[in-house]
Structure formats: structure tokens, C-alpha cells
mmCIF file of C-alpha atoms in Angstrom:
data_model
loop_
_atom_site.group_PDB
_atom_site.id
_atom_site.type_symbol
_atom_site.label_atom_id
_atom_site.label_comp_id
_atom_site.label_asym_id
_atom_site.label_seq_id
_atom_site.Cartn_x
_atom_site.Cartn_y
_atom_site.Cartn_z
ATOM 1 C CA SER A 1 -23.232 -2.249 40.177
ATOM 2 C CA SER A 2 -20.556 0.488 39.968
ATOM 3 C CA ALA A 3 -18.941 -0.145 43.227
ATOM 4 C CA LEU A 4 -15.128 0.078 42.798
ATOM 5 C CA PRO A 5 -13.042 -3.137 42.879
ATOM 6 C CA GLU A 6 -10.888 -3.777 45.844
ATOM 7 C CA GLU A 7 -7.651 -2.900 43.797
ATOM 8 C CA PHE A 8 -8.838 0.669 43.471
ATOM 9 C CA THR A 9 -9.810 1.274 47.040
ATOM 10 C CA GLY A 10 -6.970 -0.324 49.121
ATOM 11 C CA GLY A 11 -4.075 1.683 50.373
ATOM 12 C CA GLY A 12 -1.421 2.331 47.776
ATOM 13 C CA GLY A 13 -3.745 1.755 44.982
ATOM 14 C CA VAL A 14 -5.240 4.285 42.426
ATOM 15 C CA PRO A 15 -7.088 7.131 44.231
ATOM 16 C CA PRO A 16 -10.888 6.737 43.681
ATOM 17 C CA GLU A 17 -11.065 9.971 41.915
ATOM 18 C CA ASP A 18 -8.650 8.638 39.217
ATOM 19 C CA VAL A 19 -10.704 5.610 38.571
ATOM 20 C CA ILE A 20 -12.726 5.732 35.357
ATOM 21 C CA ILE A 21 -15.680 3.446 34.853
ATOM 22 C CA ILE A 22 -16.349 2.476 31.304
ATOM 23 C CA HIS A 23 -19.852 1.104 30.460
ATOM 24 C CA VAL A 24 -19.630 -1.336 27.573
ATOM 25 C CA ARG A 25 -22.835 -2.047 25.738
ATOM 26 C CA ASP A 26 -22.704 -5.321 23.646
ATOM 27 C CA GLU A 27 -25.796 -5.065 21.524
ATOM 28 C CA GLY A 28 -25.033 -8.390 19.725
ATOM 29 C CA ARG A 29 -25.096 -10.380 22.940
ATOM 30 C CA ARG A 30 -27.374 -7.971 24.761
ATOM 31 C CA VAL A 31 -24.916 -7.600 27.608
ATOM 32 C CA ASN A 32 -23.903 -4.480 29.527
ATOM 33 C CA ARG A 33 -20.742 -4.586 31.586
ATOM 34 C CA ASP A 34 -18.684 -2.070 33.527
ATOM 35 C CA PHE A 35 -14.863 -1.902 33.169
ATOM 36 C CA TYR A 36 -12.605 0.124 35.707
ATOM 37 C CA CYS A 37 -9.284 1.611 34.711
ATOM 38 C CA SER A 38 -7.061 4.364 35.998
ATOM 39 C CA ARG A 39 -7.214 7.733 34.142
ATOM 40 C CA GLU A 40 -3.421 7.523 33.555
ATOM 41 C CA LEU A 41 -3.581 4.096 31.759
ATOM 42 C CA LEU A 42 -6.489 5.319 29.533
ATOM 43 C CA LEU A 43 -4.723 8.487 28.543
ATOM 44 C CA GLU A 44 -1.493 6.501 27.799
ATOM 45 C CA HIS A 45 -3.007 3.839 25.642
ATOM 46 C CA MET A 46 -6.418 4.952 24.430
ATOM 47 C CA HIS A 47 -5.989 8.489 22.943
ATOM 48 C CA TYR A 48 -9.525 8.552 21.855
ATOM 49 C CA PHE A 49 -10.461 9.511 25.454
ATOM 50 C CA ALA A 50 -8.004 12.345 25.837
ATOM 51 C CA SER A 51 -10.616 15.108 25.264
ATOM 52 C CA TYR A 52 -12.799 13.526 27.934
ATOM 53 C CA LEU A 53 -10.119 13.083 30.510
ATOM 54 C CA ALA A 54 -8.138 16.307 30.154
ATOM 55 C CA ASP A 55 -6.615 17.747 33.348
ATOM 56 C CA ASP A 56 -9.177 20.545 33.323
ATOM 57 C CA ARG A 57 -11.934 18.053 33.681
ATOM 58 C CA ARG A 58 -10.314 15.936 36.371
ATOM 59 C CA HIS A 59 -12.851 16.908 39.047
ATOM 60 C CA GLU A 60 -15.878 16.317 36.781
ATOM 61 C CA ASP A 61 -17.905 13.049 36.907
ATOM 62 C CA VAL A 62 -17.023 11.472 33.622
ATOM 63 C CA ASP A 63 -19.464 8.942 32.231
ATOM 64 C CA ILE A 64 -18.092 6.870 29.338
ATOM 65 C CA SER A 65 -20.213 4.445 27.381
ATOM 66 C CA VAL A 66 -18.741 2.208 24.551
ATOM 67 C CA HIS A 67 -20.583 0.135 21.984
ATOM 68 C CA CYS A 68 -18.289 -2.849 21.537
ATOM 69 C CA ASP A 69 -18.142 -6.677 21.771
ATOM 70 C CA VAL A 70 -17.714 -7.211 25.496
ATOM 71 C CA HIS A 71 -14.935 -9.913 24.934
ATOM 72 C CA ILE A 72 -13.064 -7.641 22.670
ATOM 73 C CA PHE A 73 -13.107 -4.885 25.117
ATOM 74 C CA GLU A 74 -12.013 -7.316 27.860
ATOM 75 C CA TRP A 75 -9.067 -8.217 25.652
ATOM 76 C CA LEU A 76 -8.218 -4.470 25.208
ATOM 77 C CA MET A 77 -8.380 -3.902 28.966
ATOM 78 C CA GLU A 78 -5.857 -6.818 29.449
ATOM 79 C CA TYR A 79 -3.792 -5.241 26.804
ATOM 80 C CA ILE A 80 -3.381 -1.835 28.211
ATOM 81 C CA HIS A 81 -2.482 -3.355 31.673
ATOM 82 C CA GLN A 82 0.310 -5.489 30.154
ATOM 83 C CA PRO A 83 1.252 -4.056 26.712
ATOM 84 C CA SER A 84 4.642 -5.593 26.878
ATOM 85 C CA ALA A 85 3.065 -9.164 27.218
ATOM 86 C CA PRO A 86 -0.201 -8.699 25.514
ATOM 87 C CA PRO A 87 -2.849 -11.538 25.410
ATOM 88 C CA LEU A 88 -2.757 -13.787 22.270
ATOM 89 C CA LEU A 89 -4.327 -12.747 18.961
ATOM 90 C CA ASP A 90 -6.071 -15.197 16.881
ATOM 91 C CA PRO A 91 -7.474 -15.237 13.383
ATOM 92 C CA SER A 92 -11.062 -14.973 14.511
ATOM 93 C CA SER A 93 -10.525 -11.890 16.605
ATOM 94 C CA VAL A 94 -7.664 -9.971 15.124
ATOM 95 C CA VAL A 95 -9.934 -7.954 12.745
ATOM 96 C CA SER A 96 -12.384 -6.930 15.450
ATOM 97 C CA ILE A 97 -9.462 -5.837 17.770
ATOM 98 C CA LEU A 98 -7.789 -3.971 14.834
ATOM 99 C CA ILE A 99 -10.895 -1.971 14.105
ATOM 100 C CA SER A 100 -11.418 -1.182 17.832
ATOM 101 C CA ALA A 101 -7.767 -0.180 18.315
ATOM 102 C CA ASP A 102 -7.997 2.097 15.410
ATOM 103 C CA PHE A 103 -11.243 3.686 16.613
ATOM 104 C CA LEU A 104 -9.723 4.039 20.083
ATOM 105 C CA GLN A 105 -6.526 5.541 18.711
ATOM 106 C CA MET A 106 -4.172 2.914 19.947
ATOM 107 C CA PRO A 107 -1.358 3.044 17.400
ATOM 108 C CA ASP A 108 0.937 0.459 18.934
ATOM 109 C CA LEU A 109 -1.851 -2.077 19.192
ATOM 110 C CA VAL A 110 -2.855 -1.181 15.398
ATOM 111 C CA GLN A 111 0.683 -2.055 14.346
ATOM 112 C CA LEU A 112 0.662 -5.285 16.363
ATOM 113 C CA CYS A 113 -2.700 -6.390 14.803
ATOM 114 C CA LEU A 114 -1.554 -5.415 11.258
ATOM 115 C CA ALA A 115 1.631 -7.519 11.623
ATOM 116 C CA TYR A 116 -0.346 -10.345 12.936
ATOM 117 C CA PHE A 117 -2.818 -10.105 10.051
ATOM 118 C CA LYS A 118 -0.090 -9.954 7.477
ATOM 119 C CA GLN A 119 1.590 -13.103 8.870
ATOM 120 C CA ASN A 120 -1.759 -15.044 9.108
ATOM 121 C CA ALA A 121 -3.584 -13.440 6.076
ATOM 122 C CA SER A 122 -4.740 -16.757 4.554
ATOM 123 C CA ASP A 123 -6.074 -18.068 7.789
ATOM 124 C CA VAL A 124 -8.006 -14.891 8.469
ATOM 125 C CA LEU A 125 -9.459 -14.712 5.031
ATOM 126 C CA ARG A 126 -10.635 -18.350 5.219
ATOM 127 C CA LEU A 127 -13.109 -17.339 8.075
ATOM 128 C CA PRO A 128 -16.488 -15.786 7.429
ATOM 129 C CA ILE A 129 -15.470 -12.402 8.615
ATOM 130 C CA ASP A 130 -16.748 -9.198 7.039
ATOM 131 C CA LEU A 131 -13.765 -7.072 5.914
ATOM 132 C CA SER A 132 -15.710 -4.241 4.425
ATOM 133 C CA CYS A 133 -15.245 -2.345 7.736
ATOM 134 C CA LEU A 134 -11.495 -2.047 7.245
ATOM 135 C CA ASN A 135 -11.073 1.711 6.110
ATOM 136 C CA ASP A 136 -8.667 2.868 3.517
ATOM 137 C CA GLU A 137 -6.064 3.999 5.946
ATOM 138 C CA LEU A 138 -5.822 0.638 7.454
ATOM 139 C CA LEU A 139 -5.790 -1.052 4.025
ATOM 140 C CA GLY A 140 -2.993 1.274 3.070
ATOM 141 C CA GLU A 141 -0.851 0.260 6.128
ATOM 142 C CA LEU A 142 -1.581 -3.354 5.682
ATOM 143 C CA ALA A 143 -0.622 -3.197 1.998
ATOM 144 C CA LYS A 144 2.752 -1.561 2.895
ATOM 145 C CA LEU A 145 3.703 -4.631 4.989
ATOM 146 C CA PHE A 146 3.328 -6.970 1.983
ATOM 147 C CA GLN A 147 6.036 -7.377 -0.465
ATOM 148 C CA PRO A 148 4.576 -7.929 -3.961
ATOM 149 C CA ASP A 149 5.578 -11.683 -4.050
ATOM 150 C CA GLU A 150 4.143 -12.186 -0.543
ATOM 151 C CA LEU A 151 0.744 -10.824 -1.722
ATOM 152 C CA GLU A 152 0.755 -13.230 -4.561
ATOM 153 C CA LYS A 153 0.934 -16.082 -2.063
ATOM 154 C CA VAL A 154 -2.145 -15.045 -0.060
ATOM 155 C CA ARG A 155 -5.037 -17.399 -0.652
ATOM 156 C CA ASP A 156 -8.239 -15.479 -0.857
ATOM 157 C CA LYS A 157 -10.732 -17.545 -2.991
ATOM 158 C CA LYS A 158 -13.577 -15.069 -2.677
ATOM 159 C CA ASP A 159 -11.450 -11.942 -3.198
ATOM 160 C CA LYS A 160 -12.463 -10.388 0.113
ATOM 161 C CA LEU A 161 -9.234 -8.452 0.451
ATOM 162 C CA VAL A 162 -6.473 -9.063 -1.983
ATOM 163 C CA SER A 163 -7.839 -6.834 -4.816
ATOM 164 C CA ARG A 164 -8.393 -3.972 -2.275
ATOM 165 C CA LEU A 165 -4.740 -4.448 -1.106
ATOM 166 C CA TYR A 166 -3.542 -4.154 -4.699
ATOM 167 C CA ASP A 167 -5.665 -1.070 -5.078
ATOM 168 C CA ALA A 168 -4.005 0.385 -1.984
ATOM 169 C CA LYS A 169 -0.594 -0.318 -3.396
ATOM 170 C CA ILE A 170 -1.559 1.428 -6.629
ATOM 171 C CA GLU A 171 -2.762 4.368 -4.702
ATOM 172 C CA ALA A 172 0.491 4.642 -2.848
ATOM 173 C CA GLN A 173 2.210 5.039 -6.308
ATOM 174 C CA LEU A 174 -0.233 7.891 -7.094
ATOM 175 C CA ALA A 175 0.776 10.185 -4.383
ATOM 176 C CA PRO A 176 1.775 13.697 -5.690
ATOM 177 C CA ASP A 177 5.392 13.423 -4.603
ATOM 178 C CA THR A 178 5.701 9.763 -5.781
ATOM 179 C CA ALA A 179 4.081 9.774 -9.192
ATOM 180 C CA VAL A 180 6.389 7.307 -10.990
ATOM 181 C CA LEU A 181 5.238 7.288 -14.658
ATOM 182 C CA HIS A 182 5.058 9.897 -17.425
ATOM 183 C CA ARG A 183 3.984 9.770 -21.031
ATOM 184 C CA CYS A 184 6.335 10.999 -23.800
ATOM 185 C CA THR A 185 5.102 13.841 -25.860
ATOM 186 C CA TYR A 186 6.757 12.468 -28.989
ATOM 187 C CA CYS A 187 6.266 8.665 -28.890
ATOM 188 C CA HIS A 188 3.460 8.373 -26.165
ATOM 189 C CA LYS A 189 5.434 5.615 -24.438
ATOM 190 C CA LEU A 190 4.991 5.421 -20.742
ATOM 191 C CA PHE A 191 8.504 5.891 -18.950
ATOM 192 C CA ALA A 192 9.837 6.171 -15.475
ATOM 193 C CA ASP A 193 11.636 9.121 -13.951
ATOM 194 C CA GLY A 194 15.215 7.897 -14.601
ATOM 195 C CA GLN A 195 14.572 6.231 -17.863
ATOM 196 C CA ARG A 196 14.886 9.321 -20.077
ATOM 197 C CA GLU A 197 18.477 9.560 -18.993
ATOM 198 C CA TRP A 198 19.519 6.480 -20.846
ATOM 199 C CA GLU A 199 16.753 5.529 -23.367
ATOM 200 C CA THR A 200 16.390 6.962 -26.823
ATOM 201 C CA CYS A 201 13.130 8.205 -27.946
ATOM 202 C CA PRO A 202 12.640 7.104 -31.551
ATOM 203 C CA LYS A 203 10.454 10.103 -32.425
ATOM 204 C CA ALA A 204 12.003 12.944 -30.450
ATOM 205 C CA PRO A 205 14.002 15.555 -32.457
ATOM 206 C CA VAL A 206 17.782 14.777 -32.255
ATOM 207 C CA MET A 207 19.879 17.312 -30.240
ATOM 208 C CA ILE A 208 23.607 17.477 -29.585
ATOM 209 C CA ASP A 209 24.593 17.479 -26.023
ATOM 210 C CA PHE A 210 27.649 19.328 -24.419
ATOM 211 C CA HIS A 211 29.935 16.358 -25.188
ATOM 212 C CA GLY A 212 28.950 16.310 -28.912
ATOM 213 C CA ASN A 213 26.817 13.260 -28.625
ATOM 214 C CA ALA A 214 23.636 12.942 -30.642
ATOM 215 C CA ILE A 215 20.690 12.425 -28.232
ATOM 216 C CA ALA A 216 16.969 12.110 -28.536
ATOM 217 C CA GLU A 217 15.217 11.952 -25.191
ATOM 218 C CA HIS A 218 11.674 11.230 -23.912
ATOM 219 C CA VAL A 219 9.883 14.515 -22.927
ATOM 220 C CA ALA A 220 7.001 14.318 -20.340
ATOM 221 C CA ASP A 221 3.663 15.264 -21.694
ATOM 222 C CA ARG A 222 2.496 17.865 -19.105
ATOM 223 C CA ALA A 223 -1.134 17.263 -20.066
ATOM 224 C CA TRP A 224 -0.843 13.564 -19.129
ATOM 225 C CA ASP A 225 -1.634 12.568 -15.548
ATOM 226 C CA MET A 226 -0.875 9.166 -14.071
ATOM 227 C CA ARG A 227 -3.834 9.212 -11.784
ATOM 228 C CA ARG A 228 -6.356 10.012 -14.522
ATOM 229 C CA TRP A 229 -4.655 7.235 -16.663
ATOM 230 C CA VAL A 230 -5.231 4.545 -13.796
ATOM 231 C CA ALA A 231 -8.857 5.816 -13.261
ATOM 232 C CA ALA A 232 -9.617 5.585 -17.000
ATOM 233 C CA THR A 233 -8.029 2.052 -17.084
ATOM 234 C CA ARG A 234 -10.207 0.994 -14.079
ATOM 235 C CA ARG A 235 -13.254 2.334 -15.659
ATOM 236 C CA ALA A 236 -12.549 0.464 -18.830
ATOM 237 C CA LYS A 237 -12.019 -2.747 -16.824
ATOM 238 C CA GLN A 238 -8.960 -3.531 -18.851
ATOM 239 C CA TYR A 239 -7.258 -5.053 -15.970
ATOM 240 C CA SER A 240 -7.900 -6.497 -12.614
ATOM 241 C CA ALA A 241 -6.389 -4.631 -9.583
ATOM 242 C CA ARG A 242 -3.726 -7.315 -9.511
ATOM 243 C CA ASP A 243 -2.991 -7.044 -13.247
ATOM 244 C CA LEU A 244 -2.842 -3.262 -13.220
ATOM 245 C CA TYR A 245 -0.556 -3.217 -10.138
ATOM 246 C CA TRP A 246 1.917 -5.649 -11.931
ATOM 247 C CA LYS A 247 1.717 -3.556 -15.100
ATOM 248 C CA ILE A 248 2.787 -0.499 -13.308
ATOM 249 C CA TRP A 249 5.390 -2.407 -11.368
ATOM 250 C CA SER A 250 6.927 -3.825 -14.610
ATOM 251 C CA LEU A 251 7.206 -0.271 -16.047
ATOM 252 C CA VAL A 252 9.196 0.993 -13.189
ATOM 253 C CA HIS A 253 11.640 -1.952 -12.331
ATOM 254 C CA PHE A 254 14.493 -2.530 -14.587
ATOM 255 C CA LEU A 255 17.036 -5.233 -15.529
ATOM 256 C CA THR A 256 20.048 -5.148 -17.868
ATOM 257 C CA CYS A 257 19.709 -7.095 -21.126
ATOM 258 C CA SER A 258 22.492 -9.825 -21.306
ATOM 259 C CA VAL A 259 22.441 -9.453 -25.111
ATOM 260 C CA CYS A 260 22.665 -5.806 -25.838
ATOM 261 C CA GLY A 261 23.846 -4.514 -22.358
ATOM 262 C CA GLN A 262 21.166 -1.906 -22.166
ATOM 263 C CA PRO A 263 18.748 -1.489 -19.197
ATOM 264 C CA PHE A 264 15.259 -2.008 -19.896
ATOM 265 C CA PRO A 265 11.755 -2.050 -18.006
ATOM 266 C CA LEU A 266 10.583 -5.626 -17.241
ATOM 267 C CA ALA A 267 7.340 -4.804 -19.276
ATOM 268 C CA GLU A 268 9.740 -5.140 -22.319
ATOM 269 C CA LEU A 269 11.242 -8.374 -21.215
ATOM 270 C CA GLU A 270 10.808 -9.967 -24.711
ATOM 271 C CA HIS A 271 11.274 -6.742 -26.791
ATOM 272 C CA CYS A 272 14.978 -6.370 -26.846
ATOM 273 C CA THR A 273 16.272 -3.911 -29.303
ATOM 274 C CA TYR A 274 19.179 -6.185 -30.314
ATOM 275 C CA HIS A 275 18.713 -7.702 -33.928
ATOM 276 C CA PRO A 276 21.026 -10.586 -34.853
ATOM 277 C CA GLN A 277 20.812 -9.848 -38.561
ATOM 278 C CA GLN A 278 21.615 -6.689 -40.540
ATOM 279 C CA PRO A 279 18.566 -4.738 -41.689
ATOM 280 C CA THR A 280 17.530 -4.720 -45.263
ATOM 281 C CA PHE A 281 17.109 -1.533 -47.365
ATOM 282 C CA ALA A 282 15.894 -0.886 -50.831
ATOM 283 C CA ASN A 283 18.385 0.882 -53.208
ATOM 284 C CA GLY A 284 18.795 4.478 -52.021
ATOM 285 C CA ASP A 285 16.267 4.399 -49.234
ATOM 286 C CA ASN A 286 17.181 5.437 -45.643
ATOM 287 C CA CYS A 287 14.272 3.490 -44.194
ATOM 288 C CA GLY A 288 14.359 -0.358 -44.061
ATOM 289 C CA THR A 289 13.359 -3.324 -41.954
ATOM 290 C CA HIS A 290 14.863 -5.773 -39.584
ATOM 291 C CA PRO A 291 14.279 -9.266 -40.945
ATOM 292 C CA CYS A 292 13.976 -10.908 -37.642
ATOM 293 C CA CYS A 293 11.052 -8.893 -36.312
ATOM 294 C CA GLY A 294 9.834 -6.609 -39.066
ATOM 295 C CA GLN A 295 10.713 -3.463 -37.074
ATOM 296 C CA PRO A 296 11.638 -0.417 -38.989
ATOM 297 C CA ALA A 297 15.337 0.436 -39.277
ATOM 298 C CA LEU A 298 17.213 3.616 -40.371
ATOM 299 C CA ARG A 299 20.369 3.485 -42.591
ATOM 300 C CA PHE A 300 21.426 6.721 -40.865
ATOM 301 C CA ASP A 301 20.148 6.810 -37.437
ATOM 302 C CA LEU A 302 21.703 9.692 -35.391
ATOM 303 C CA SER A 303 19.706 8.842 -32.273
ATOM 304 C CA ARG A 304 21.904 5.821 -31.527
ATOM 305 C CA SER A 305 25.277 6.259 -30.134
ATOM 306 C CA GLU A 306 26.348 2.664 -30.660
ATOM 307 C CA GLU A 307 25.144 -0.588 -32.451
ATOM 308 C CA HIS A 308 24.143 -3.520 -30.464
ATOM 309 C CA THR A 309 26.356 -6.559 -31.167
ATOM 310 C CA SER A 310 26.349 -10.138 -30.073
ATOM 311 C CA GLU A 311 28.953 -11.313 -27.495
#
């Protein structure tokens, strides 16, 4: 029956013409149920219905039908009536509520569900829930909530979600205005934006700056594109999504070496340019080697402004 509940018909309540009836069809349970809500509440919390409930259609008979789990929609109705004290979320229902909230354009509830999901990710992933219905936008928002070390702690034995979250984090680094890696035209090394200001390129031509210093900087190869590099790496299956994310992360985060005092990307943690022994040279040769590691050395190297020394 579509008879209005008493709360919408008594004096001081919502005028009958502003009561919206929503027919919910739960095909899984084979149940149909009607929900009643004021036009104002629907417009405030469920933006999906805005085009159906615009002021110029106020006097039209609006028939709204929704295909949804009836218990999930009941939860949503409770939420919009008390958003400051919402009903409790739980691991078994948060994904369904999140997807429904996203479809119905309920941004505050989407953020509430994402925050709960992030805090209880291992519990959610332990349940037999299909997560393929989470779209890329929701995955991107969820990935933003995780710090890298937090994502490492998520238990996902069947890898239902974690690899997709790492992929989303990689995609965030590929945005046109945030591309973080370049490849040097001369040495083909991958380097981050600020790295060329302090790192010497071993193969770049030596130039003299305005202060008379000899410098040899990395120069970005304009034909190289980080997005294409990531795509090629994925196709070659060289790395898992997790390993690829950490490879990129290690190339754009830096520490300062306690031995040589130079900043360096974490990807080069065990590749310090400091050599504890003097290089060896054949008589009259400018090129020699470092005995500690076999790396080439130059007797006259204009690209270095100072020598590394031990403390």
C-alpha cells in the first residue's frame, strides 16, 4: 500500500505534496517495499534525485523506483534522517553501502564508508565479498587514505584489492601535472624533478655556471614518457603492482648519505659514490678503476666539485 504514514499526515508534519514515495525492488530477496521521505531530505542528501525533484516539477506525480537490497536502502533512510548520528557500519555491509552511496551521489556518506573501510580493511577482505564492483574513482579515493606503510599491513591473502590499490597509487603519480620521473638524455638514468639540481650526470657535457663551477646536469629526454614506461613495465610483467609502486617510490624519496654527505634516492641505498680507497690508474691514463667496486674513475674529473672523504 502507498498510504502515507502518520508522520506525514498529521498537523505540523511534511505537507503530503512534498512526500516522495520510493519503490525499492530487492530482486535478490524477491521483495518490494515502499519508503517515504520528504523532498527536502532527498534533495539534501541524495543528489542523484535532483533532476527528478526540481522545483519546476514540484506539482508532478513523481514515481521513483530503485533496485537495491532492501536492508541497505533502509540503512540509507536511517542515515539521511540522522546524518550526525548514523547507524553503525560493519565489515559485511560497508561495501554495499559505499556503492549505493556513490551511485546516489551522497558524498559525505561515501567518505564515511571509505574511512571505515580503510580502518577495517583486513576484516572486510576476509569476507566473501565481490569487490570488482568498486570503480576506479572509489579505488583512487580509498588508496589516498592509505599511507604506504599502512597498505603493507593489510592482510589480503587472495589479493582481491591490495594490488588494485597499489595500481591506483601509481595512477595518481601519472597525472599530467604530477609526473614525477624523467629519463636523462645522456645517461638514461631515471631521475626526479629536483634531482638534477644537485646530482652530477656522468655522461653530460661539462658546462661552467655563473659562479665558475663546472657542472654536468641531467637533461630530461622529451621523447620519454613516464606513463608509457609504466605501461610497458606492466605488459612485460617485470614487477607486481606492489613492487612497481615501491620502485617508483624509492626513486622519488631521498635521504642524505652519512658517509659522503650527498643526498640520494632510496633506490640507490647500497650504491654510495664514496670509495674508501684511491682509484688506480695505468701510467699516463686518465681512466682507471676504484678497487673497492670496480667502477670507472677519472684522474681529471671536471664534473665533480669536491671529493668524498671519510669522517
